[in-house]
Coordinates of C-alpha atoms in Angstrom, one line a residue:
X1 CA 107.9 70.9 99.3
X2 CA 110.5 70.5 96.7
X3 CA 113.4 72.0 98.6
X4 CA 116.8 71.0 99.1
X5 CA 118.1 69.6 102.2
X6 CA 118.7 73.0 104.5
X7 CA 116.7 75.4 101.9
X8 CA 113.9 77.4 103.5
X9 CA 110.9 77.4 101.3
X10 CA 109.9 80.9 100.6
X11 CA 107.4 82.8 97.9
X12 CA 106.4 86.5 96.8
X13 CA 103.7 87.8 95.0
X14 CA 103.4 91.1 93.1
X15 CA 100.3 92.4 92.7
X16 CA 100.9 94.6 89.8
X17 CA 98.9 96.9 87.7
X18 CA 98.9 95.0 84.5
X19 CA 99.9 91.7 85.5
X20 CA 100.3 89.7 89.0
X21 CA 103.3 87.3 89.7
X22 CA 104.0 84.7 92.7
X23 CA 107.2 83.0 92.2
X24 CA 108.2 80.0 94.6
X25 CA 112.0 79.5 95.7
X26 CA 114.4 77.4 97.6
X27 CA 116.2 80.3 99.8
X28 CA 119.9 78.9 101.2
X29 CA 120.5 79.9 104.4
X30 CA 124.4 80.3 103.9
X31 CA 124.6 81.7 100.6
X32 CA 121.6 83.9 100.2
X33 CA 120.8 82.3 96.6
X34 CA 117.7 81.5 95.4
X35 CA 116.6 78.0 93.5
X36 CA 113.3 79.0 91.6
X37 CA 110.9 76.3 92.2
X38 CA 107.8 77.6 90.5
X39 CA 106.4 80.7 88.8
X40 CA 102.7 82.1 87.6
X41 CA 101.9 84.6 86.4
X42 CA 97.9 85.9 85.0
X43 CA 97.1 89.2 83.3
X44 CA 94.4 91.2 85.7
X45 CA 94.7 94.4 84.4
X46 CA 93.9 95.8 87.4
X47 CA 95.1 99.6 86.5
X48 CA 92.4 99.5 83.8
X49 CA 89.5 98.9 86.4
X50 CA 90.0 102.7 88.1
X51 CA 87.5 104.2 85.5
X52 CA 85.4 106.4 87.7
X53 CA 86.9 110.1 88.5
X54 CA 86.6 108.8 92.2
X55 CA 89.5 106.0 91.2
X56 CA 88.0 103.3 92.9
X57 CA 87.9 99.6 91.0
X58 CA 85.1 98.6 88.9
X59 CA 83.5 94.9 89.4
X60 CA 85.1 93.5 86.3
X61 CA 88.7 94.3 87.5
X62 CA 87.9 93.3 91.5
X63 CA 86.4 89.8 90.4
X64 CA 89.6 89.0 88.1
X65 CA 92.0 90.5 91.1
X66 CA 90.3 88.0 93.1
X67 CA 89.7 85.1 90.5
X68 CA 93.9 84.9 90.0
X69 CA 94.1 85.2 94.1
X70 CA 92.2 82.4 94.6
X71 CA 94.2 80.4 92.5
X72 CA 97.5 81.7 94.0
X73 CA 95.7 80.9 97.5
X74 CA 95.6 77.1 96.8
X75 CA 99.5 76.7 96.0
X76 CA 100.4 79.3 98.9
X77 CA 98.2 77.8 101.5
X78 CA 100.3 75.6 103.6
X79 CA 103.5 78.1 103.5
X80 CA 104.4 79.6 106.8
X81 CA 103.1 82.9 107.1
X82 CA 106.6 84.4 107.8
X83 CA 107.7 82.6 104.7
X84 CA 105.7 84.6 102.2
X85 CA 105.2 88.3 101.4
X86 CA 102.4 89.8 99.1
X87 CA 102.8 93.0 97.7
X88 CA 100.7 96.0 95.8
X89 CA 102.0 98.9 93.6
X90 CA 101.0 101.4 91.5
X91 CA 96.9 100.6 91.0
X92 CA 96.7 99.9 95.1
X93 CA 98.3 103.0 96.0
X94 CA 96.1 105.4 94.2
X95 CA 92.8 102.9 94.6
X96 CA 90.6 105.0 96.7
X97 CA 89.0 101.6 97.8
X98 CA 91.9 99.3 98.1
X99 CA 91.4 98.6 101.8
X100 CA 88.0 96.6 100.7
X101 CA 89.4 94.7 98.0
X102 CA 92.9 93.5 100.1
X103 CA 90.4 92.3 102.6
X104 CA 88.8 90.2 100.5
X105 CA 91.8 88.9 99.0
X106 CA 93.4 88.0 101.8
X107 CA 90.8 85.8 102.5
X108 CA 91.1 84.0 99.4
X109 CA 94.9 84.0 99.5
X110 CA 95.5 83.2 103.1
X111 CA 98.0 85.6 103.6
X112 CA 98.4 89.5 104.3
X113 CA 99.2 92.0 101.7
X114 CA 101.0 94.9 102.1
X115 CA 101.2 98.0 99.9
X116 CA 104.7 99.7 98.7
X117 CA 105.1 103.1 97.9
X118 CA 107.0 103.6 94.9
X119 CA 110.6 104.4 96.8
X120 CA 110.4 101.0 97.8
X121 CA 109.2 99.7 95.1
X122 CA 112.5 100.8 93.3
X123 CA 114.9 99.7 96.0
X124 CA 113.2 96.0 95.5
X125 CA 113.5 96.3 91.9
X126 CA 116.8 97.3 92.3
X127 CA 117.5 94.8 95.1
X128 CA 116.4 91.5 92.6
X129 CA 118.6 92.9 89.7
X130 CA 121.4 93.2 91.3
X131 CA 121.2 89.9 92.7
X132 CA 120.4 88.4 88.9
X133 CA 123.6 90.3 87.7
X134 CA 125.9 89.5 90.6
X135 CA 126.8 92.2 92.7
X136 CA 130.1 94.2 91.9
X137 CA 131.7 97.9 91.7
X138 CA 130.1 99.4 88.5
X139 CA 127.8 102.0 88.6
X140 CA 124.0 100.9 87.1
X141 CA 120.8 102.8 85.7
X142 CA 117.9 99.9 86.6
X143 CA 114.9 100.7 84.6
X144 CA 111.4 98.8 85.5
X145 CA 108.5 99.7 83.5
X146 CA 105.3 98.6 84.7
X147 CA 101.7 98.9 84.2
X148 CA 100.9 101.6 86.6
X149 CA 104.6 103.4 87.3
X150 CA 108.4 103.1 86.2
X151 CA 111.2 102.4 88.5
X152 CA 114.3 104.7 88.0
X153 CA 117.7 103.7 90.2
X154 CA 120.7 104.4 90.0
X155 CA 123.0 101.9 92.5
X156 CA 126.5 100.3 92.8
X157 CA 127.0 97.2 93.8
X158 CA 124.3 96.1 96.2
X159 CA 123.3 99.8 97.2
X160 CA 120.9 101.6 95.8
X161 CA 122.1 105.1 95.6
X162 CA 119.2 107.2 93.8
X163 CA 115.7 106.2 93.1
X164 CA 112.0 107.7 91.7
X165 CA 109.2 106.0 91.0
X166 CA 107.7 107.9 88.0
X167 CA 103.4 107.8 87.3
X168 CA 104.6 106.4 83.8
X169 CA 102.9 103.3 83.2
X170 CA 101.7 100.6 79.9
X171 CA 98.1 100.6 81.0
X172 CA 97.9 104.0 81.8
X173 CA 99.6 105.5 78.0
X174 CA 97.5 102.5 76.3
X175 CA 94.1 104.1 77.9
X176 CA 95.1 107.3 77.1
X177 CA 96.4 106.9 73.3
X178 CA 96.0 103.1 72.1
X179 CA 92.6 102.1 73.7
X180 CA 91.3 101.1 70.2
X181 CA 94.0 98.9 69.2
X182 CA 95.4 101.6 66.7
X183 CA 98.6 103.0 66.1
X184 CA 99.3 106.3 64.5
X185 CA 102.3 107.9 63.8
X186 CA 100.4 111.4 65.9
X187 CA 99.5 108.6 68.6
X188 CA 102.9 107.1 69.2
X189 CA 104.6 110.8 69.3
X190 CA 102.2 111.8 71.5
X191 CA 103.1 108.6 73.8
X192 CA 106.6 109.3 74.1
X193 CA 106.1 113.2 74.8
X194 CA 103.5 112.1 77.6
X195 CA 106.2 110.1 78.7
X196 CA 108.7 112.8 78.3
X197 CA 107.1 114.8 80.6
X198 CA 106.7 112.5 83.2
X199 CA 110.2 112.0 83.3
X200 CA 111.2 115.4 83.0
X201 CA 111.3 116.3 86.2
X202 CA 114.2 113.5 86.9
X203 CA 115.8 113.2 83.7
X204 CA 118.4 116.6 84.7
X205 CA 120.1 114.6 88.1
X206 CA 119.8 111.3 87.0
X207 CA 122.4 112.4 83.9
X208 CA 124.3 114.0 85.9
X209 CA 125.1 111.4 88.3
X210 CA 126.0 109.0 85.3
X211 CA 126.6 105.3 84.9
X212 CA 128.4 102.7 83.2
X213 CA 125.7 100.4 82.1
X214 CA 121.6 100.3 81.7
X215 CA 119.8 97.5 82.7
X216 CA 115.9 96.9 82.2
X217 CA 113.7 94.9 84.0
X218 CA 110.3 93.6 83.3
X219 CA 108.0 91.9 80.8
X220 CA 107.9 94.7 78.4
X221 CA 111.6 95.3 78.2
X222 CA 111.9 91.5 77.8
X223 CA 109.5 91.7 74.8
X224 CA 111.2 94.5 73.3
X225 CA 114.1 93.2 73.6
X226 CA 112.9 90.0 71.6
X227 CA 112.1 92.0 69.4
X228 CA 115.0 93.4 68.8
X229 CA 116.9 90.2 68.1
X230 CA 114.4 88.7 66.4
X231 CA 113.7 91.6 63.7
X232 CA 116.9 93.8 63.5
X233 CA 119.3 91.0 64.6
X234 CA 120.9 92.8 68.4
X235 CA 122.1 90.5 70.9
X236 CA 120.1 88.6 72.6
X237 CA 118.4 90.2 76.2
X238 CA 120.0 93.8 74.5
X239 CA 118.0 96.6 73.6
X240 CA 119.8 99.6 71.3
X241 CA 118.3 102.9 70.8
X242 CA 118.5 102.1 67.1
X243 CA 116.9 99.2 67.2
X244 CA 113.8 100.8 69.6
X245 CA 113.2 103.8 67.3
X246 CA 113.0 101.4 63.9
X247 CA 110.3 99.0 66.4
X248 CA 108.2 102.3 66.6
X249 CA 108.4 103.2 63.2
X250 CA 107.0 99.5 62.7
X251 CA 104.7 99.7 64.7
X252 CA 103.3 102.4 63.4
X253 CA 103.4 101.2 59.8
X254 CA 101.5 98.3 60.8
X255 CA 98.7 100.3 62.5
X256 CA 98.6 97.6 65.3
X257 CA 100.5 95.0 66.9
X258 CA 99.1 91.9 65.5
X259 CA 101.2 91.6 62.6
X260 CA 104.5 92.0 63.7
X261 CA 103.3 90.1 67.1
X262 CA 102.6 87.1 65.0
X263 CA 106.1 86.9 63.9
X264 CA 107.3 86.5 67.3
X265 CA 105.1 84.4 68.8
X266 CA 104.0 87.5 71.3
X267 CA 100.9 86.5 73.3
X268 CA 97.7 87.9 73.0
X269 CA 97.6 89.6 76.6
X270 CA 101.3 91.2 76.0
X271 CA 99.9 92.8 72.6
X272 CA 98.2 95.0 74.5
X273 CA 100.3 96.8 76.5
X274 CA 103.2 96.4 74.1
X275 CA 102.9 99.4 72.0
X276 CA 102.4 101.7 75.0
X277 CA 105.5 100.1 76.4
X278 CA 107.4 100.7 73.9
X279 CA 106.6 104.3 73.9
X280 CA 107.6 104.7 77.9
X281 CA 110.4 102.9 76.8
X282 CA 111.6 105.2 74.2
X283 CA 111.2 108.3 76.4
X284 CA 113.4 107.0 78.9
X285 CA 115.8 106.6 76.1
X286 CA 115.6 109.9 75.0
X287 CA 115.0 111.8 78.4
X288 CA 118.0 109.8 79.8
X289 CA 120.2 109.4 76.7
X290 CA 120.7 105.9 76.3
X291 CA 122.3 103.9 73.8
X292 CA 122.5 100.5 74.9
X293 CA 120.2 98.5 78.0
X294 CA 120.9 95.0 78.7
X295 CA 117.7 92.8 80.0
X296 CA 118.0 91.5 83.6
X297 CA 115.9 88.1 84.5
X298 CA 115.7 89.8 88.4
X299 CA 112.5 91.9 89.0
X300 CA 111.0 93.2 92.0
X301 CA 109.7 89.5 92.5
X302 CA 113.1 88.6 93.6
X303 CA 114.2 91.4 95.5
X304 CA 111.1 90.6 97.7
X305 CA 112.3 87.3 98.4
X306 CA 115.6 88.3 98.8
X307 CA 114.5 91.0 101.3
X308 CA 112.3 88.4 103.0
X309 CA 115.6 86.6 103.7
X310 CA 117.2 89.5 105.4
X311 CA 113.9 90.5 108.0
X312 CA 112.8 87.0 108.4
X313 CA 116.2 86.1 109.7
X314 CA 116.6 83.0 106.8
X315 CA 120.0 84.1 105.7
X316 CA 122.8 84.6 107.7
X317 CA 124.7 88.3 108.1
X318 CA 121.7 89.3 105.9
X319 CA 120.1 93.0 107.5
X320 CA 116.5 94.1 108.0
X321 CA 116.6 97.3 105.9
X322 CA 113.7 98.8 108.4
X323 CA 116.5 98.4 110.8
X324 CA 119.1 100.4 108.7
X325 CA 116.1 103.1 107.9
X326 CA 115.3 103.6 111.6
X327 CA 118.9 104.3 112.5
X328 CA 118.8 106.5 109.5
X329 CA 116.1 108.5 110.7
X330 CA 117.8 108.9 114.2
X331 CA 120.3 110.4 112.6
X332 CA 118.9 113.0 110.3
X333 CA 116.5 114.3 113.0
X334 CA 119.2 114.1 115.8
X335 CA 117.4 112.1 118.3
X336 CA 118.5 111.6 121.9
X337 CA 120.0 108.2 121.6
X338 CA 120.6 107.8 125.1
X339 CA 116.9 108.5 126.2
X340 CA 115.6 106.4 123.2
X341 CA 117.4 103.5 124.0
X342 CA 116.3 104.1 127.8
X343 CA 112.9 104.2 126.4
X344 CA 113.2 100.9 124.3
X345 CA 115.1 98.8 126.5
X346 CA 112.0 99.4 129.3
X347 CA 109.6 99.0 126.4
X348 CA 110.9 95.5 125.5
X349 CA 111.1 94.4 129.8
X350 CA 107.3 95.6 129.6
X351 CA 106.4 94.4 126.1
X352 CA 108.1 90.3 127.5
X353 CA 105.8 90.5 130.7
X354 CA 102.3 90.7 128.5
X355 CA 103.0 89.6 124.7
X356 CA 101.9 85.7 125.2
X357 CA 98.4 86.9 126.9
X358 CA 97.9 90.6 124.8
X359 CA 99.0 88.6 121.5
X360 CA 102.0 90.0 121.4
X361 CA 104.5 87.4 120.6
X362 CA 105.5 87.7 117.0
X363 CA 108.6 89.1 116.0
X364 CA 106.9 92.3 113.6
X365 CA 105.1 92.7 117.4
X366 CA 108.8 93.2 118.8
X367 CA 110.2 94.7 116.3
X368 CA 107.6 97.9 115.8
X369 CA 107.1 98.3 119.7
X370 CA 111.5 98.6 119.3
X371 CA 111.5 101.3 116.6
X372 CA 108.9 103.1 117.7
X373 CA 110.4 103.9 121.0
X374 CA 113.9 104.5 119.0
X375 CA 111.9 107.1 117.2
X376 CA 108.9 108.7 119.9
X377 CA 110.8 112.0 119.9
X378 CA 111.7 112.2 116.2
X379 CA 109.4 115.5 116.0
X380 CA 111.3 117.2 118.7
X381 CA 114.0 118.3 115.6
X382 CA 110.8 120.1 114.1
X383 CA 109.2 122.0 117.6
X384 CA 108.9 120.7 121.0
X385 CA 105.0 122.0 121.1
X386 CA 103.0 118.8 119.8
X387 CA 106.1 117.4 118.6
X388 CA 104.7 113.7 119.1
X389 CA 102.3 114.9 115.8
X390 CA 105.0 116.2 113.8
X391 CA 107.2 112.3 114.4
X392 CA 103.5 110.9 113.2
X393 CA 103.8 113.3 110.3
X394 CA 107.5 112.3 109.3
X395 CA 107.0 108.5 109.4
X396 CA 103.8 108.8 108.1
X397 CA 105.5 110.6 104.7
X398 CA 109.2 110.0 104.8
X399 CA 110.9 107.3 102.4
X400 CA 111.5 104.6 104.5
X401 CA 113.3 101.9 103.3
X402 CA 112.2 98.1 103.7
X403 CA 108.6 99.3 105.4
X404 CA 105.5 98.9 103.3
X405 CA 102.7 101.6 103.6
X406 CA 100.7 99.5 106.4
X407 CA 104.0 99.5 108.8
X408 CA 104.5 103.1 108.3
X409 CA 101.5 103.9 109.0
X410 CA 101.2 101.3 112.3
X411 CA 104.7 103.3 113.5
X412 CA 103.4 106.5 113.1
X413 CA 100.3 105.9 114.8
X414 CA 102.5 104.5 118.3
X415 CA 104.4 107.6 117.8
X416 CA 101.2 110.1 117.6
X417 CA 99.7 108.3 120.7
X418 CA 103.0 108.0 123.3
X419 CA 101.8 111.2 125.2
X420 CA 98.8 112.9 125.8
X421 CA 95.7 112.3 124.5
X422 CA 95.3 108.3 123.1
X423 CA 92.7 109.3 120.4
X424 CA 89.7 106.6 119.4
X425 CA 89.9 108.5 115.9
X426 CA 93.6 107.5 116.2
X427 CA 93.3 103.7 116.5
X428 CA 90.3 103.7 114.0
X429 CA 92.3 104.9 111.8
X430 CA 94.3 101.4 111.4
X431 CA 93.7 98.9 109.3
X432 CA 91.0 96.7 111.1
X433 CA 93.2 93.8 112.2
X434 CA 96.0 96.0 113.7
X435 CA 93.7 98.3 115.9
X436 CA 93.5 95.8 118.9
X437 CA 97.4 95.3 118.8
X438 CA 98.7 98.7 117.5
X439 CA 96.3 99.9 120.8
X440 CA 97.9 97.4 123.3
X441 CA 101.6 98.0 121.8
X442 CA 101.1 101.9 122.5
X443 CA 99.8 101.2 126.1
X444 CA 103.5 99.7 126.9
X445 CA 105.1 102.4 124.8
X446 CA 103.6 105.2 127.4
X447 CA 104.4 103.5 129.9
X448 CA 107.9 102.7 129.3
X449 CA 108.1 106.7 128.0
X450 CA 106.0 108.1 131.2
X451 CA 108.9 106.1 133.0
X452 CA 111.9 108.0 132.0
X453 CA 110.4 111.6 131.8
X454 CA 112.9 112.7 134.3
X455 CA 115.5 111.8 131.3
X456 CA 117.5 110.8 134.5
X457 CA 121.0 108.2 133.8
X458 CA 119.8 106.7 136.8
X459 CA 118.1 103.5 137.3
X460 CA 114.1 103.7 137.6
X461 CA 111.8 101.7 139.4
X462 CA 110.3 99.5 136.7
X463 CA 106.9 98.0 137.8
X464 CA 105.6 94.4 137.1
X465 CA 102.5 94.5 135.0
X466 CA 99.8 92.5 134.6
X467 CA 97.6 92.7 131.0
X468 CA 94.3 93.1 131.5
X469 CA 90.9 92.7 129.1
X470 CA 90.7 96.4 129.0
X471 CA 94.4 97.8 130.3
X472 CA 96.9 97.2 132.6
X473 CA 97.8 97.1 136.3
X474 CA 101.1 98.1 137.3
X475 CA 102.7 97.2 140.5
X476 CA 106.0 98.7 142.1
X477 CA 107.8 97.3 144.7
X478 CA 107.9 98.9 148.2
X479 CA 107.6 102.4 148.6
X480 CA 108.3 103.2 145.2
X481 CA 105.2 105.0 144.5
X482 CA 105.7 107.1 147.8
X483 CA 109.1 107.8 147.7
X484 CA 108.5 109.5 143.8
X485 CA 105.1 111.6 144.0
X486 CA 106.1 112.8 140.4
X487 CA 105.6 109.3 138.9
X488 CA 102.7 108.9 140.9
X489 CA 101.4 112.1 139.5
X490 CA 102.2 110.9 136.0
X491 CA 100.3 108.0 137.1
X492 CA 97.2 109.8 137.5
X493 CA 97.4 112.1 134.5
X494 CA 97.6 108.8 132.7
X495 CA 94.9 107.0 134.0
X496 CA 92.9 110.1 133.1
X497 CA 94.0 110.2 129.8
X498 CA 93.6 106.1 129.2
X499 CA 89.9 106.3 131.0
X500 CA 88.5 108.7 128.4
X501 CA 89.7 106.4 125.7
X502 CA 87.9 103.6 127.6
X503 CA 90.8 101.9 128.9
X504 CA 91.6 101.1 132.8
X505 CA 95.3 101.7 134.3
X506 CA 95.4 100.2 137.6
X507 CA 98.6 101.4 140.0
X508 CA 99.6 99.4 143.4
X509 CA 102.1 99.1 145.6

C-alpha cells in the first residue's frame, strides 16, 4: 500500500465540526515517526446542522456527513481494522442523535467511530504537536481552534501537563454574529467578548502557570497566519498580536472576507469560517496575553495516529495511555491493589477458557475485562453502601486519558454490574454492538469477583467453565463445592441474580 519495507500502514480520521480529515501514514515501528502517505480533507459543516433547540442534525448536514464518509470508506476499506481509528468532537458530543448518524456511517466507512470528550481531545492535539515540533524541555501553550470547541494545553516535552477544552468554536461565533456574510466593527467586538467569556473561566490559571512559547494548531491559525505574512510581512507559520489586531480592523473595513480572501488565494469554504476565527483567535490573545504564536503542521490528526501506535502495540517502548489512566485512577481512589490484581489475574484464567467461542478474542476484549477488574471497587473511596454505582459514576465522568466516550462508558457499565443485580436497563444502555459482549465480559468479571470475596491471600479453587448460548457452567474439582458452603452460597445468590436477567449459571462438581 505504499509503505516502506517494515512500516505499518496506519490512518485517522477526524470528524470535526467544520471540516473532516483522514490522513494516511507509514508508521515505523522503531522510531515512532510517521511518513504521510495521503491526506483529504472536505468541508461538512456538520456544527451548522444542530438547528433545532432539541440539537439533533438536520438532513442537509447528515447526508453531507455521510456523502464525505463514503468517499473516505473506499480508500479506508481494505486497512486492518486495528490499523485505523475514527474519531468525533465537538458537534458529536452535544448531537442529541449522534448514535443514529455513527451507525450509518460506519456502514459506509467500514470502520467504528468513537467519540472524544474534549480532555482528550486536547491531550491528542497536544500529543501531534509535539511530535511535529520535536519533543524537548520547554514549556508550551498549544492552542487548537476548531469549528465546535478550542483546545487549551499547556505541556513540556511529551507531557501534557494542563488542559480545557473550551465551547469556543468558528461555526458556532459565525452563526451567532457573521451568518450573513457581514462584518461590522459592533459584530467583530462582540465576537471576541463572546469569546472572552468563554475563556474566562481559564484564562486566571493558565497565566499563572506560564510558558516559553505559543503554538497554534489548525486550519484557521494556518490561514491567519498566511495572512499575516502575506499582508503585514511576519515570518512565515508566525502569528503576532500586532499583526492579528490590524487583520480585524481589515476585516472589518472590508465588510466581508472576499476581498482580502482574493488576495491570498483563500478558498471559498475557509471564507466562511475565517472571520469568526479570527475573532476566537484574538480573545485567546487577549484573555491569555500573547504576543507571538508560531504555527505547528501537527494536529489532533497526528496525535491519533501516534496514539494508535502506542495501544495497537506498532511502536516499540510506546505505552497505552488507558493503561497509565487506569493506574492513575487506582491511585487517587486508593484501591486495594492486592485484591484487584487477585480479581484480574482470575478474570483473565476465566476470560482465556471462553473468549474464542463467546467472541471474546480481541485485544480491546482483554484489555477492558483487565481494567475493569483493576477498578470494580474504585467506589469503595466514596461509601461502601452501593459503592459498585458510585465506580460506574466516576468512570462514567472522570477525565480519562486515551479512552474515547464509548470505552468509558463500556468500563463503567462492567463496573455497575460486578455485584448484585445485572440490570437489562444496564446492558441496553450500550451501544447496540457492545451489549452481547459487554454482557458476556461482566458474567466472567462476577465470577472472578464472587471468587475472591473472602479477600483471602490464599489460593482459591478456580473452576473450569464452559460458555454457554445463554450463561455459563462452572465446574470445580473434587469436593470443592462441599468443603466451602460460603462459595456455594454465593453460588446460589448468583444464579438468582443471573436467572432474573434471563441468563443460566450452571454449578457442578
Amino acid at each position: 500500500m505504499g509503505a516502506d519495507s517494515g512500516e505499518q500502514v496506519v490512518a485517522a480520521v477526524d470528524l470535526g465540526s467544520n471540516s473532516f480529515h483522514m490522513i494516511v501514514a507509514g508508521l515505523s515501528p522503531d522510531t515512532g515517526t510517521l511518513r504521510v502517505i495521503d491526506r483529504l480533507r472536505e468541508t461538512v459543516r456538520l456544527a451548522e446542522g444542530l438547528t433545532d433547540q432539541e440539537k439533533n442534525l438536520n438532513c442537509q448536514a447528515r447526508e453531507r456527513a455521510l456523502a464525505c464518509l463514503q468517499r473516505f470508506g473506499e480508500r479506508l476499506r481494505h486497512f486492518d481494522p486495528g490499523n485505523v481509528r475514527v474519531v468525533g468532537t465537538n458537534t458529536l458530543r452535544r448531537a442529541r442523535d449522534a448514535d443514529q448518524l455513527m451507525r450509518e456511517a460506519e456502514q459506509v466507512l467500514g470502520h467504528p467511530i468513537e467519540v472524544v470528550s474534549g480532555y482528550e481531545e486536547a491531550r491528542l492535539v497536544y500529543l501531534g504537536v509535539a511530535h511535529s515540533l520535536g519533543f524537548d524541555s520547554s514549556r508550551r501553550l498549544v492552542v487548537d481552534i476548531g469549528g465546535g470547541s478550542t483546545e487549551i494545553i499547556i505541556g513540556e516535552g511529551e507531557s501534557p501537563l494542563q488542559m480545557e477544552s473550551m465551547h469556543l468554536g468558528c461555526v458556532r461565533l459565525n452563526n451567532e454574529f457573521f451568518g450573513d456574510g457581514r462584518i461590522t466593527a459592533q459584530r467583530m467586538e462582540q465576537a471576541v467578548l463572546q469569546g472572552r467569556l468563554e475563556l474566562e473561566p481559564v484564562e486566571g490559571k493558565f497565566r499563572a502557570s506560564g510558558w516559553q512559547s505559543a503554538v497554534g494548531a489548525s486550519g484557521t491559525v494556518r490561514a491567519v497566519a498566511h495572512f499575516c505574512t502575506h499582508m503585514y510581512a511576519t515570518p512565515p507559520g508566525v502569528i503576532t498580536a500586532d499583526a492579528l489586531l490590524r487583520l480585524r480592523k481589515s476585516l472589518v473595513e472590508d465588510g466581508s472576507c472576499k476581498k482580502l480572501a482574493a488576495q491570498v488565494g483563500l478558498s471559498a469554504d475557509r471564507q466562511i469560517v475565517f472571520p469568526p476565527g479570527v475573532a476566537a483567535l484574538s480573545a485567546v490573545f487577549e484573555a491569555l496575553d500573547i504576543d507571538r504564536m508560531e504555527v505547528s503542521d501537527g494536529a489532533m490528526r497526528e496525535g491519533l495516529l501516534y496514539d494508535l501506535g502506542g495501544r495497537a502495540g506498532l511502536v516499540a517502548g510506546a505505552e497505552d495511555a488507558r493503561d497509565a489512566s487506569v493506574a492513575a485512577l487506582r491511585r487517587r481512589y486508593s484501591v486495594d491493589a492486592e485484591q484487584a490484581d487477585r480479581v484480574r489475574r482470575t478474570a483473565m484464567r476465566l476470560h482465556s477458557q471462553v473468549a474464542a467461542t463467546w467472541g471474546l478474542a480481541d485485544q480491546f476484549c482483554c484489555d477492558i475485562l483487565d481494567w475493569a477488574a483493576q477498578l470494580h471497587e474504585v467506589g469503595l473511596d466514596i461509601s461502601h453502601a452501593q459503592y459498585h454505582k458510585h465506580g460506574a459514576y466516576i468512570l462514567n465522568n472522570a477525565d480519562m486519558a486515551g479512552f474515547s466516550r464509548q470505552e468509558q462508558q463500556l468500563l463503567a457499565f462492567l463496573v455497575r454490574v460486578h455485584r448484585r443485580k445485572l440490570a437489562r436497563s444496564q446492558i441496553s444502555a450500550l451501544p447496540q454492538r457492545w451489549a452481547q459482549i459487554g454482557t458476556r465480559l461482566a458474567l466472567l468479571l462476577r465470577q472472578a469477583v464472587l471468587l475472591h470475596r473472602s479477600r483471602s491471600h490464599e489460593d482459591i479453587a478456580e473452576p473450569r467453565i464452559q460458555p454457554l448460548e445463554d450463561g455459563l457452567r462452572v465446574s470445580f474439582a473434587g469436593s470443592a463445592l462441599e468443603d466451602n458452603p460460603l462459595l456455594r452460597a454465593d453460588l446460589e445468590q448468583e444464579q438468582r441474580y443471573l436467572s432474573k436477567a434471563g441468563w443460566r449459571l450452571e454449578f457442578v462438581p
